[in-house]
Coordinates of C-alpha atoms and ligand atoms in Angstrom, one line a residue:
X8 CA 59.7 105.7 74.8
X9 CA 56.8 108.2 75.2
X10 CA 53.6 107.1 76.7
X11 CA 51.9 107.7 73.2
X12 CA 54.2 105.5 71.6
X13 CA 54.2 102.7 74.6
X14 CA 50.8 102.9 74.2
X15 CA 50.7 102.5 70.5
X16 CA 53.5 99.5 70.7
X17 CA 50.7 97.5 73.4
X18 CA 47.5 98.2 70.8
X19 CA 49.7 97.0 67.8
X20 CA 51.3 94.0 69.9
X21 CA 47.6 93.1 71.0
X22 CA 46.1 93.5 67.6
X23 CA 48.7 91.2 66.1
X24 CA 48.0 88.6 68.4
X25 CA 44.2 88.1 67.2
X26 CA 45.4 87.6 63.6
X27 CA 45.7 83.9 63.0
X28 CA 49.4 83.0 61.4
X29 CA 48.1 82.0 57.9
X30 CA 46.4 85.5 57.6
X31 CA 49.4 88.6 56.7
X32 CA 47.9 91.9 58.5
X33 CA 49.3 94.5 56.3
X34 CA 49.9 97.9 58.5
X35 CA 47.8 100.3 56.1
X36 CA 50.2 103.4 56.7
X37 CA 49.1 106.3 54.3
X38 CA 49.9 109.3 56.3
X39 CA 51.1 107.7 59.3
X40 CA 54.5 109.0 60.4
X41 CA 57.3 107.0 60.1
X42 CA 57.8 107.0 63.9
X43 CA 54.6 105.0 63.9
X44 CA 55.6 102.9 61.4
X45 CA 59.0 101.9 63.3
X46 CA 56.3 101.3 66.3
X47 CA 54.9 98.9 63.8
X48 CA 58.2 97.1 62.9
X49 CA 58.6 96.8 66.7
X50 CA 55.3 94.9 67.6
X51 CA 55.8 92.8 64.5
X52 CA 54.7 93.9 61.6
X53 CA 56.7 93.3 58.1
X54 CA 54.2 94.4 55.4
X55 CA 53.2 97.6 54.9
X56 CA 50.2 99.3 52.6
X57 CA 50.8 102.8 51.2
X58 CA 48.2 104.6 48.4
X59 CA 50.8 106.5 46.7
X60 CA 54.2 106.0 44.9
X61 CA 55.6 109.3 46.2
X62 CA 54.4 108.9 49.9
X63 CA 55.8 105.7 49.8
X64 CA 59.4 107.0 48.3
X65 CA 60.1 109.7 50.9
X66 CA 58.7 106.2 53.6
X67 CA 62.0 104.4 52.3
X68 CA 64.3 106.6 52.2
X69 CA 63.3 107.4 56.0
X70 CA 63.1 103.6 57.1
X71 CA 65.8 102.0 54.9
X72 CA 67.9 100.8 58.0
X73 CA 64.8 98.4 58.2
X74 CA 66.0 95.5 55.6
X75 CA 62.8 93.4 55.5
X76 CA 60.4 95.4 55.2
X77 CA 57.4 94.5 52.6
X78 CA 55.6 97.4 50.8
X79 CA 52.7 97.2 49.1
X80 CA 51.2 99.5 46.6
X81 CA 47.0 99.4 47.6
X82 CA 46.0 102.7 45.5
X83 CA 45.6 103.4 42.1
X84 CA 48.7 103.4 40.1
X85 CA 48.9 105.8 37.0
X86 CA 50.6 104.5 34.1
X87 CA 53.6 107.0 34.2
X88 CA 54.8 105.9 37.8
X89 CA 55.1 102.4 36.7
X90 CA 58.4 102.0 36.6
X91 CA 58.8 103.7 40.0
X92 CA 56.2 101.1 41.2
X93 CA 57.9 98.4 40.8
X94 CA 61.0 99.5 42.1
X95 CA 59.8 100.6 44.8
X96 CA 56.9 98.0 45.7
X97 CA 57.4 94.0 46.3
X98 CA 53.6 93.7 45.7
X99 CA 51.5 95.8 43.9
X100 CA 47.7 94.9 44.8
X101 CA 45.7 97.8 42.9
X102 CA 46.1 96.4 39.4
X103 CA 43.0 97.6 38.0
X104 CA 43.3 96.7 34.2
X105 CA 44.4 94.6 31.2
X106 CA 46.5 97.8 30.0
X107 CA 47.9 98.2 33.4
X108 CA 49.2 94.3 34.0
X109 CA 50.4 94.5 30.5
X110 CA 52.5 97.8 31.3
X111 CA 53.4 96.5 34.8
X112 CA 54.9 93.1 32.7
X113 CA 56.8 95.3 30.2
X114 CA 58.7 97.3 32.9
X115 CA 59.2 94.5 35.0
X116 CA 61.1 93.2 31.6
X117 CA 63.3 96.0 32.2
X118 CA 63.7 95.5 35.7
X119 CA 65.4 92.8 37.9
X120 CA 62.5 92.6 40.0
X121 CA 59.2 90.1 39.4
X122 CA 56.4 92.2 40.7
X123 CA 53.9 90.0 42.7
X124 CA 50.3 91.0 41.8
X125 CA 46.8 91.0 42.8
X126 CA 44.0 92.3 40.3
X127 CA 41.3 94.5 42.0
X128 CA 37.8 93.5 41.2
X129 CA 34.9 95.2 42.3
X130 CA 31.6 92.8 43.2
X131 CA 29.1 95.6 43.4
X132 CA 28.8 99.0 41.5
X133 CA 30.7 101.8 43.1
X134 CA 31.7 104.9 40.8
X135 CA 34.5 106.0 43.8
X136 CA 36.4 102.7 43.2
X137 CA 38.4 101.3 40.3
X138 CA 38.6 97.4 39.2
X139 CA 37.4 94.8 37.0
X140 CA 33.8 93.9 37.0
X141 CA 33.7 90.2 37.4
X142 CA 32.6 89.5 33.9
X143 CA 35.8 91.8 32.3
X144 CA 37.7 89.8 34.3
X145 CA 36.2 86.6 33.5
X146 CA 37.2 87.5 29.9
X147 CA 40.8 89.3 30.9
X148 CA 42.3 86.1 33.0
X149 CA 43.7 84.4 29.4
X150 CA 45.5 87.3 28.6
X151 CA 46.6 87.7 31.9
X152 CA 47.9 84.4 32.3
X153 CA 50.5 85.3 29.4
X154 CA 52.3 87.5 31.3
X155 CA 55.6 86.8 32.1
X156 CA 57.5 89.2 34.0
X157 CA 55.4 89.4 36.7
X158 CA 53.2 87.1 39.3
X159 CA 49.7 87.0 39.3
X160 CA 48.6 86.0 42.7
X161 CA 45.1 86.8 43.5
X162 CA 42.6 89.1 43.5
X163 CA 42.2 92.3 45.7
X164 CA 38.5 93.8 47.1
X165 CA 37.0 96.8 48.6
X166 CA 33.7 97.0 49.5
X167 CA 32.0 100.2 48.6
X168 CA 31.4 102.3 51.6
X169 CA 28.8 102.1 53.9
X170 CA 27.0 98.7 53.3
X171 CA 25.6 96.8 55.9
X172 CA 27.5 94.1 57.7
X173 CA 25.4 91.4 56.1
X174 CA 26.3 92.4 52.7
X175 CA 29.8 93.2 53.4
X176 CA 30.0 89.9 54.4
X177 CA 27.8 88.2 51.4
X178 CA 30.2 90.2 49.4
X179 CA 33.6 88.8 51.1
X180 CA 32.1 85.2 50.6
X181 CA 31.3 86.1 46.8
X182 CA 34.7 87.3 46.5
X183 CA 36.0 83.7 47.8
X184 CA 33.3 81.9 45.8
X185 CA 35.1 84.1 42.3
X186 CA 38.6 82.9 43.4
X187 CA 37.5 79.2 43.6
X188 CA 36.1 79.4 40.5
X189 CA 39.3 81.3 38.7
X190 CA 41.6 78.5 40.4
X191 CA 39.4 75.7 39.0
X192 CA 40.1 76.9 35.7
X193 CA 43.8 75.9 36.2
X194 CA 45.8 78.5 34.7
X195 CA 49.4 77.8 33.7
X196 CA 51.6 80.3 35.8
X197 CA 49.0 82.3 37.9
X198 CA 48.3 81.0 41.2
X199 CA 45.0 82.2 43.2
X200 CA 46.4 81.5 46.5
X201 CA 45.7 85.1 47.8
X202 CA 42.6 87.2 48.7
X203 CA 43.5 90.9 50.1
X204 CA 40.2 92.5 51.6
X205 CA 39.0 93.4 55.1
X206 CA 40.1 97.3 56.4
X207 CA 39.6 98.2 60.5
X208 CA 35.6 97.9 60.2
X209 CA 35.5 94.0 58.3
X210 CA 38.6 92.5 59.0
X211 CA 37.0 89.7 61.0
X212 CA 34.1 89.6 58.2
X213 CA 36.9 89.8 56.0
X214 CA 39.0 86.9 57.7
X215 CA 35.6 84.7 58.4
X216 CA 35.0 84.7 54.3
X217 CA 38.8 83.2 53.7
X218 CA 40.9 86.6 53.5
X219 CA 44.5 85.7 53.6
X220 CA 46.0 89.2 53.8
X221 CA 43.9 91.9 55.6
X222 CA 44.6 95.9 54.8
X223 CA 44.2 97.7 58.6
X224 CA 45.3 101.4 58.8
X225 CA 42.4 103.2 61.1
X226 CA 41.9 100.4 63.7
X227 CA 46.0 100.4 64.3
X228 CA 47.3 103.8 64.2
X229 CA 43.8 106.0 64.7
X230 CA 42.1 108.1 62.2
X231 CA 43.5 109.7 59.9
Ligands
PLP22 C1 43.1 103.2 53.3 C2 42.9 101.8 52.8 C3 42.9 100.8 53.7 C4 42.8 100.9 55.2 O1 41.6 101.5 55.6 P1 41.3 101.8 57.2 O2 39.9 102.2 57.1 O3 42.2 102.8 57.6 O4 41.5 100.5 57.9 C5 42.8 99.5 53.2 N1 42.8 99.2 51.9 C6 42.9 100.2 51.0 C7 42.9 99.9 49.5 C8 42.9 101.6 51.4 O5 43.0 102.6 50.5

């Protein structure tokens, strides 16, 4: 192994062993190289986060010797890649709306595969991101619960960029706050058990407000 890649293997090893076991650490690995990614595997890591469809294609094909790998879809997902989605993705954490979730159940009909979701929801106004508001989401969840074909797990966040810590974190603890709220209602087949947010800046913010899956790419593998 070179020394890059010993080196990468000791910050990945080290980074794991800060992440308490109830929390998954998904290696965020959008344009990392796959001989990073096998780095990954090595120190550990089973789930991984990729933006796009394609990226995340040509990733399989390259890594398929590596059986248990779980992949994650974190960007936007355009109606017309559905189908490749869920073939391709175990968990597909971008659903951004009632049409989407709808199409996602349809395909999934089609599929032998039960997608497992989380719905992105945004908790402050950012134009760059997409997701429910809470209120459209509030008024989304019955005809989300219908679906059958897939699993609705939780809810997805991503702060809009450059807010303070404080309201990063005031933000992480609202997003907890929504969950509780959603699972109190007691929906029939979703389940609420998960909260994806926290990147390399507001992991531990992320982790200190109840994450249970965090999304690091820059603080593991360097920028980008
Ligand atoms: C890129 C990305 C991440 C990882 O961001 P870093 O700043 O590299 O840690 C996490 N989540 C989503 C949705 C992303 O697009």
């Amino acid at each position: 192994m070179s020394d890059a890649a010993q080196s990468l293997l000791e910050r990945l090893t080290q980074f794991r062993a800060t992440i308490p076991d109830a929390v998954r650490a998904i290696a965020v690995t959008k344009q990392v190289p796959v001989e990073a990614m096998r780095i990954a595997y090595t120190a550990g890591f089973r789930d991984f986060g990729e933006s796009r469809v394609q990226e995340a294609e040509a990733k399989q094909a390259a890594l398929s010797d590596l059986k248990d790998i779980t992949w994650h879809l974190i960007g936007h997902l355009q109606s017309n890649k559905v189908h490749k989605a869920i073939a391709l993705f175990d968990w597909i954490q971008s659903v951004d709306s009632l049409k989407l979730a709808q199409r996602l159940d349809r395909a999934a009909e089609d599929s032998n595969r039960i997608p497992h979701l989380c719905l992105q929801v945004k908790l402050a106004d950012d134009a760059n991101k997409s997701g429910w508001s809470v209120s459209d989401l509030l008024a989304d969840l019955p005809h989300l619960d219908q679906l059958t074909h897939v699993q609705i797990h939780g809810l997805m966040v991503i702060p809009p960029f450059g807010l303070e810590a404080s309201a990063v974190l005031a933000l992480f603890q609202h997003a907890h706050a929504l969950m509780e709220k959603i699972r109190q209602q007691g929906f029939s087949r979703m389940q609420f058990e998960q909260l994806s947010m926290g990147m390399s800046d507001d992991y531990q913010l992320a982790m200190r407000a109840g994450a249970t899956m965090i999304r690091p790419g820059r603080v593991l593998f360097g920028d980008r």
